mmCIF file of C-alpha atoms in Angstrom:
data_model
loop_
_atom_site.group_PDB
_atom_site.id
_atom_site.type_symbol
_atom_site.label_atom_id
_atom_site.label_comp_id
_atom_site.label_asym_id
_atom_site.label_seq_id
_atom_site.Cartn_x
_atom_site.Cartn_y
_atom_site.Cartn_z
ATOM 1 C CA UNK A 1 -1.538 -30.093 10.896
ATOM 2 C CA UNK A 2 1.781 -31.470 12.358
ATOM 3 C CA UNK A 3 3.977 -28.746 11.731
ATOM 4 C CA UNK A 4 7.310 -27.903 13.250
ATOM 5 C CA UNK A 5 8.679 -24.553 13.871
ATOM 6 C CA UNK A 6 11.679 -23.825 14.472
ATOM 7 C CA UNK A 7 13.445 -20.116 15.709
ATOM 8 C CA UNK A 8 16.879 -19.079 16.681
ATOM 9 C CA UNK A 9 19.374 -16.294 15.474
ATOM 10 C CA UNK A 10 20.842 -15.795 12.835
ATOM 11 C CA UNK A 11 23.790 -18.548 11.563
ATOM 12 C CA UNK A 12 22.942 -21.761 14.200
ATOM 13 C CA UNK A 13 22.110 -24.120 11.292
ATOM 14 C CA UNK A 14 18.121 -23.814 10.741
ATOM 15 C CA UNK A 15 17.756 -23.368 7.732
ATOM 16 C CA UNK A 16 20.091 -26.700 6.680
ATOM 17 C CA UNK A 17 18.737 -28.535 9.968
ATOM 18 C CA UNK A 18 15.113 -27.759 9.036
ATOM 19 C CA UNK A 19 15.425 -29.322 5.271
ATOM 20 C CA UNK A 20 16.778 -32.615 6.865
ATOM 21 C CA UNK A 21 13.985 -32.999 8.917
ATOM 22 C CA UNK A 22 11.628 -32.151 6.298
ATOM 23 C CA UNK A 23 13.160 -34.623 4.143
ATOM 24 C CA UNK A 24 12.786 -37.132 6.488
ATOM 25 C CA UNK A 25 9.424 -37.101 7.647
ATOM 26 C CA UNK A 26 8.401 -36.215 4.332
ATOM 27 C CA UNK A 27 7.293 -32.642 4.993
ATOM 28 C CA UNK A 28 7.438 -29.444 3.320
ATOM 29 C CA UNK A 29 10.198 -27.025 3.900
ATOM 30 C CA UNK A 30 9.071 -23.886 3.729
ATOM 31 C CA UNK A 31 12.091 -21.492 3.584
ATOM 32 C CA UNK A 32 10.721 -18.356 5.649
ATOM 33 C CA UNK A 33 14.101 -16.024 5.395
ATOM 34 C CA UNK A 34 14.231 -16.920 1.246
ATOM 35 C CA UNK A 35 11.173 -15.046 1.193
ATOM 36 C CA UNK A 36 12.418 -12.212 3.940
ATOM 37 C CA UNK A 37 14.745 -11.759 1.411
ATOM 38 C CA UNK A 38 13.268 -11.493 -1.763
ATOM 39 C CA UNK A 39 10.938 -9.075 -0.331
ATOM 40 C CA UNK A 40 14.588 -7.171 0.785
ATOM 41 C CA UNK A 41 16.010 -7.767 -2.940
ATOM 42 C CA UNK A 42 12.708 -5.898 -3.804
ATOM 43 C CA UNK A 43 13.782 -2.468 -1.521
ATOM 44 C CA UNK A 44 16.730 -2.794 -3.314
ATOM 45 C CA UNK A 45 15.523 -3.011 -6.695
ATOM 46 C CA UNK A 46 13.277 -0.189 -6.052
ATOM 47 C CA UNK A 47 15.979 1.867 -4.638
ATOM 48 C CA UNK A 48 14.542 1.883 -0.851
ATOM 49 C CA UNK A 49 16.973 3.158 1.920
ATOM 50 C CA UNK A 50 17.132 1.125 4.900
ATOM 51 C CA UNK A 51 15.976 4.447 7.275
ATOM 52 C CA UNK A 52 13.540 5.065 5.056
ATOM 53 C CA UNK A 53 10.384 3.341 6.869
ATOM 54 C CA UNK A 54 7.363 4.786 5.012
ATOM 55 C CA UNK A 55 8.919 3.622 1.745
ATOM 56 C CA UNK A 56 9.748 0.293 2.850
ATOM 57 C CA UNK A 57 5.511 0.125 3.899
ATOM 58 C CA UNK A 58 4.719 1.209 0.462
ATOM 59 C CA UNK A 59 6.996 -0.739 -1.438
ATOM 60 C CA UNK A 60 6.095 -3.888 0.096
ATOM 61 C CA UNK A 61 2.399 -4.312 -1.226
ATOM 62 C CA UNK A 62 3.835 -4.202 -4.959
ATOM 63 C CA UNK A 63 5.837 -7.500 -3.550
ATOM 64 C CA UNK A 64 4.477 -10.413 -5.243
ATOM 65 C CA UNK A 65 6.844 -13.329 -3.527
ATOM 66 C CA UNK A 66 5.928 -17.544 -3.738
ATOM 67 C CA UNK A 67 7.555 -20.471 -3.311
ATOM 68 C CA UNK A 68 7.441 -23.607 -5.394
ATOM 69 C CA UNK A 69 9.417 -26.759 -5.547
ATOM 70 C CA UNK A 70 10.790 -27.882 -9.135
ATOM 71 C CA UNK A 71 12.886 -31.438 -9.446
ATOM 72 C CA UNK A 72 13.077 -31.493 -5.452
ATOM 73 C CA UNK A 73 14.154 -28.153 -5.200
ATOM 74 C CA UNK A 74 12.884 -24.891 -3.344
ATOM 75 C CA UNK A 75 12.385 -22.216 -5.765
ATOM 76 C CA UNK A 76 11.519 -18.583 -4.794
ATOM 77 C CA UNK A 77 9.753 -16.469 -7.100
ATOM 78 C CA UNK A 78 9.780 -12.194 -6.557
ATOM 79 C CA UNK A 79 7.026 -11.232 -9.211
ATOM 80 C CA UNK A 80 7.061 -13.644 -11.349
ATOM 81 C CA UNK A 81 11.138 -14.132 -11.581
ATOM 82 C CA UNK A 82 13.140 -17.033 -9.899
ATOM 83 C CA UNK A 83 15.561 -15.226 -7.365
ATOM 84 C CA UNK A 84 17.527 -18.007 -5.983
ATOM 85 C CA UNK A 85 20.454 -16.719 -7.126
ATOM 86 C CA UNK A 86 20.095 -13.171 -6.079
ATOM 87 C CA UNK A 87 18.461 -13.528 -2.493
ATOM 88 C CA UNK A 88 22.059 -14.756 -0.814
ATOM 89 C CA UNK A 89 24.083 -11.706 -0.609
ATOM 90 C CA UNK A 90 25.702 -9.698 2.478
ATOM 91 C CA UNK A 91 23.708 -6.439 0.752
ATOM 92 C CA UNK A 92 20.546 -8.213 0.711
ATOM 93 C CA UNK A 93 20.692 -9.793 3.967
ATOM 94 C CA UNK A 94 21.727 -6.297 5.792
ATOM 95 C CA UNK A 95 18.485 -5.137 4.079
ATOM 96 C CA UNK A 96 16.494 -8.078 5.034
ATOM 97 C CA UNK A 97 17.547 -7.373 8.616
ATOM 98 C CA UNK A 98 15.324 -4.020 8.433
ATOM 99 C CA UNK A 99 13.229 -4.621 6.541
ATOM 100 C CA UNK A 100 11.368 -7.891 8.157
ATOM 101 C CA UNK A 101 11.127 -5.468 11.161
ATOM 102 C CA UNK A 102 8.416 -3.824 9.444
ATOM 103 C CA UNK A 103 4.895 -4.415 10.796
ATOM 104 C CA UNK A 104 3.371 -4.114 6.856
ATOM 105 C CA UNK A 105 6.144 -5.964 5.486
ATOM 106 C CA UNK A 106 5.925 -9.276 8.462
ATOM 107 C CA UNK A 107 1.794 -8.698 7.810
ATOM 108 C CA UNK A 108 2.070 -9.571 4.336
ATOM 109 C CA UNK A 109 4.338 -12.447 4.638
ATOM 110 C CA UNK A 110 3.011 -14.141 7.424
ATOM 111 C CA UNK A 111 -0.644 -14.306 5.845
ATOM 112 C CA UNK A 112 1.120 -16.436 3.021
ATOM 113 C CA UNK A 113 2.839 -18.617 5.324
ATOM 114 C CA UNK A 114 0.164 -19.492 7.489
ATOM 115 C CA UNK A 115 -1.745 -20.113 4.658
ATOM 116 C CA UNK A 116 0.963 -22.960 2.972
ATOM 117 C CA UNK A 117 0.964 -24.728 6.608
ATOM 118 C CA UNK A 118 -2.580 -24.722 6.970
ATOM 119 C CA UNK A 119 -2.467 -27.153 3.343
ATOM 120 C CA UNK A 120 0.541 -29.162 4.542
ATOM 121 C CA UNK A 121 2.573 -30.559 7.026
ATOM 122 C CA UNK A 122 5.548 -28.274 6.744
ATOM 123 C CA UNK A 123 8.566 -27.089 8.472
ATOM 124 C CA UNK A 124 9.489 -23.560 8.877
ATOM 125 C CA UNK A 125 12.467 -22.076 10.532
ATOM 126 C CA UNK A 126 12.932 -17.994 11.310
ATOM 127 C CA UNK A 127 12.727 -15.620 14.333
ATOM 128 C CA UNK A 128 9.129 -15.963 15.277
ATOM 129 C CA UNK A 129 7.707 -19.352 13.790
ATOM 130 C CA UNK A 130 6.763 -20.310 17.174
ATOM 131 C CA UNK A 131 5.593 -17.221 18.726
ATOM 132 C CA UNK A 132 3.596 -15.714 15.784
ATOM 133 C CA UNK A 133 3.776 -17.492 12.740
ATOM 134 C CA UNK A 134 2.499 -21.166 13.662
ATOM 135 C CA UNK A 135 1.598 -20.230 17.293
ATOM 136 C CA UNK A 136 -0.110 -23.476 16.957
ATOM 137 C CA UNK A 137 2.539 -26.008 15.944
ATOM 138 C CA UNK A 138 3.220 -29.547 17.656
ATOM 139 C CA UNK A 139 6.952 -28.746 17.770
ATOM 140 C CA UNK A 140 8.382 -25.863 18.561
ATOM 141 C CA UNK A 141 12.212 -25.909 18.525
ATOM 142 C CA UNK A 142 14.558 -22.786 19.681
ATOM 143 C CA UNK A 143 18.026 -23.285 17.805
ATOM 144 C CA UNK A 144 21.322 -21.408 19.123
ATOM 145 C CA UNK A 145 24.729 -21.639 19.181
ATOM 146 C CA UNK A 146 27.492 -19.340 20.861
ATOM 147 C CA UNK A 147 27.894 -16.327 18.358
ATOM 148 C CA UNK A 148 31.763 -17.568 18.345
ATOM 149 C CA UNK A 149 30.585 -20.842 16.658
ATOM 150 C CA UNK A 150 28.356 -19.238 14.339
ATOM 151 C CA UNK A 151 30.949 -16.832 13.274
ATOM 152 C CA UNK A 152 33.229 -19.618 12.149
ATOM 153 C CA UNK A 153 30.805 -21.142 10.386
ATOM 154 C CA UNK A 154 30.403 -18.212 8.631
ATOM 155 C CA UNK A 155 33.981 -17.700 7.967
ATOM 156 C CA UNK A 156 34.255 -20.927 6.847
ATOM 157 C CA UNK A 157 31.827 -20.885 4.073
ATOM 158 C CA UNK A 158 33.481 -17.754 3.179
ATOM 159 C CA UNK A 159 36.861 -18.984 2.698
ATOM 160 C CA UNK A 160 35.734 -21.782 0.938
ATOM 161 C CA UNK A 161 33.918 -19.146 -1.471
ATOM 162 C CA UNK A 162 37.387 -17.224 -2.465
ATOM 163 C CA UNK A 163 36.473 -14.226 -0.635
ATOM 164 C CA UNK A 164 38.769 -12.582 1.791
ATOM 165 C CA UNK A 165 37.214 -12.013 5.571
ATOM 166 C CA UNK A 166 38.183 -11.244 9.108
ATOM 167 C CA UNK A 167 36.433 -13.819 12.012
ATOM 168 C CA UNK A 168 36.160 -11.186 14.276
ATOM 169 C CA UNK A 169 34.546 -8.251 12.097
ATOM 170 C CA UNK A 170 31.975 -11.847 11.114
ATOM 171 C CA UNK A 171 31.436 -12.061 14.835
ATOM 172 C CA UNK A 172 30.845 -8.551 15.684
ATOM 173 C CA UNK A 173 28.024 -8.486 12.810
ATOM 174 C CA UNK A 174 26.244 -11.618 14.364
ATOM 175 C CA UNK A 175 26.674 -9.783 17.799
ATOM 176 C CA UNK A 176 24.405 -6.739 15.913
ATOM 177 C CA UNK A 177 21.769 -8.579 14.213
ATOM 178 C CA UNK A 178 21.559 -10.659 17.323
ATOM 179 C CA UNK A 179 20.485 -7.166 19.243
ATOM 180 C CA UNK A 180 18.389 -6.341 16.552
ATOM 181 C CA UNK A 181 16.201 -8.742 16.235
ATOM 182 C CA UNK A 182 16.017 -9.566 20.051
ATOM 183 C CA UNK A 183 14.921 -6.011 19.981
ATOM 184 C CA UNK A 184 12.551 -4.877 17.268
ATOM 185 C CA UNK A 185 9.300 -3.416 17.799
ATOM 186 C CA UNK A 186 7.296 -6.159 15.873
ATOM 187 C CA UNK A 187 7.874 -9.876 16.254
ATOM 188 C CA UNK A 188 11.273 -9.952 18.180
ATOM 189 C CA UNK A 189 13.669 -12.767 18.349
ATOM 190 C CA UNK A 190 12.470 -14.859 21.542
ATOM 191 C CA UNK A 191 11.753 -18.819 22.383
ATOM 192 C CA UNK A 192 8.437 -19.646 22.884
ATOM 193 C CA UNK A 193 7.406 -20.444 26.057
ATOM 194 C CA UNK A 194 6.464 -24.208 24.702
ATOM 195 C CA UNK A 195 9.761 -24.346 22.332
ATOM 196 C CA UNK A 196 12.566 -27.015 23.054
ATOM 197 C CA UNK A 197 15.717 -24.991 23.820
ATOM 198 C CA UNK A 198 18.678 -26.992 21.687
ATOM 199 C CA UNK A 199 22.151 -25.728 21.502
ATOM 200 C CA UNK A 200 24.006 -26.765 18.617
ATOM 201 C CA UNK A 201 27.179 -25.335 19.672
ATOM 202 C CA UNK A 202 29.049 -28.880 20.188
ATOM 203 C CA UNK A 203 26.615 -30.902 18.216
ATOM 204 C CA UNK A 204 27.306 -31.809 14.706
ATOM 205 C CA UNK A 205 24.218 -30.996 11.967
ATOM 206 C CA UNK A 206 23.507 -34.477 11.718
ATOM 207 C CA UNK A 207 22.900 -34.863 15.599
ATOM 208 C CA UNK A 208 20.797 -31.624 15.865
ATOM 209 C CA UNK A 209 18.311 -33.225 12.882
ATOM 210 C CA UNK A 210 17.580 -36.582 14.405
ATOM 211 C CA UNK A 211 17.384 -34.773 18.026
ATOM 212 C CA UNK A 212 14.293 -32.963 16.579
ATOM 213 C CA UNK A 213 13.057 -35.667 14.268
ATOM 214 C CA UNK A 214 13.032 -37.802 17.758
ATOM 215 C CA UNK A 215 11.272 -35.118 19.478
ATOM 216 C CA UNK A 216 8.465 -34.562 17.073
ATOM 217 C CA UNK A 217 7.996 -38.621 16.692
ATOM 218 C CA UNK A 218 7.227 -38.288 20.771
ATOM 219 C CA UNK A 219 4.808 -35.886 20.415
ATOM 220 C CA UNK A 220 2.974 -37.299 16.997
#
């Protein structure tokens, strides 16, 4: 299959890049961190602790997570329930940051996503895509972007939102998850030896999408 995979850390754009390139070359999106955290909105709704290993294991294998498209639009199902609405906060993202470090819990969700790309074409954008996920795909992209940059991107969207933030507390908790993912003990944060390094730190969304959609047309 012609699939695309593409890694960086957390806030350079992949998630937004990757739907414009699957829009444009007709492929399937496959939002990889929607389901990292619904399984993480599961811990919470089962009352798991984030230093509480064992239980995160156990929990996960009651985790029934899939993801369909309605009207044009990526929907992510936790047992049975639609969860886009619930899968987007800071709680559930500091618990998705754990939990997706757990070999039981990244065992279980990868089987389903290699599974959708070995169907379709698809695009898929995380931490390891590349390196474990789709080890096998024609493109392999590594998105970054100064944790600066990300951090007022994040602010941004924040103070567009109503709520009240500080830049530099934003920053220092990119500067963390950064480490921790770089440094887990299953599937760290690293660029394949075959991905395409892109910095998006002076490049606008726009440019970044139709730098990769060029790529992957050289290689098709």
């Amino acid at each position: 299959m012609g699939n695309i995979a593409i890694d960086g850390p957390a806030g350079a754009g992949k998630s937004t890049i990757a739907k414009m390139v699957a829009k444009e070359l007709g492929f399937v999106y496959v939002d990889t961190g929607a389901m990292y955290r619904a399984m993480a909105l599961h811990m919470i709704n089962n009352g798991v602790q984030t230093d509480d290993a064992s239980k995160i294991s156990s929990t996960c294998q009651s985790a029934d997570i899939t993801i369909k498209y309605e009207n044009g639009e990526q929907v992510v199902y936790l047992n049975g329930e639609n969860v886009n609405g619930k899968i987007r906060t800071e709680e559930v993202g500091k618990m998705a940051s754990v939990s997706s470090a757990n070999g039981d819990v990244r065992k279980k969700l990868v089987e389903l996503q290699q599974k959708l790309a070995s169907e379709i074409d698809v695009v898929m954008d995380g931490r390891d895509i590349g390196t474990v996920v789709l080890p096998d795909a024609l493109l392999k992209v590594y998105l970054t972007a100064s944790s600066r940059v990300r951090a007022e991107r994040r602010y941004k969207e924040l103070v567009a939102k109503g709520t009240e933030c500080d830049i530099d507390v934003i920053e220092k908790d990119i500067i963390d998850r950064d480490y921790r993912d770089m440094h887990r003990e299953n599937s760290p944060l690293m660029q394949a030896e075959d991905a395409v390094l892109v910095d998006s730190s002076d490049m606008t969304i726009s440019e970044v999408a139709e730098k990769i959609i060029s790529l992957y047309k050289e290689r098709a």
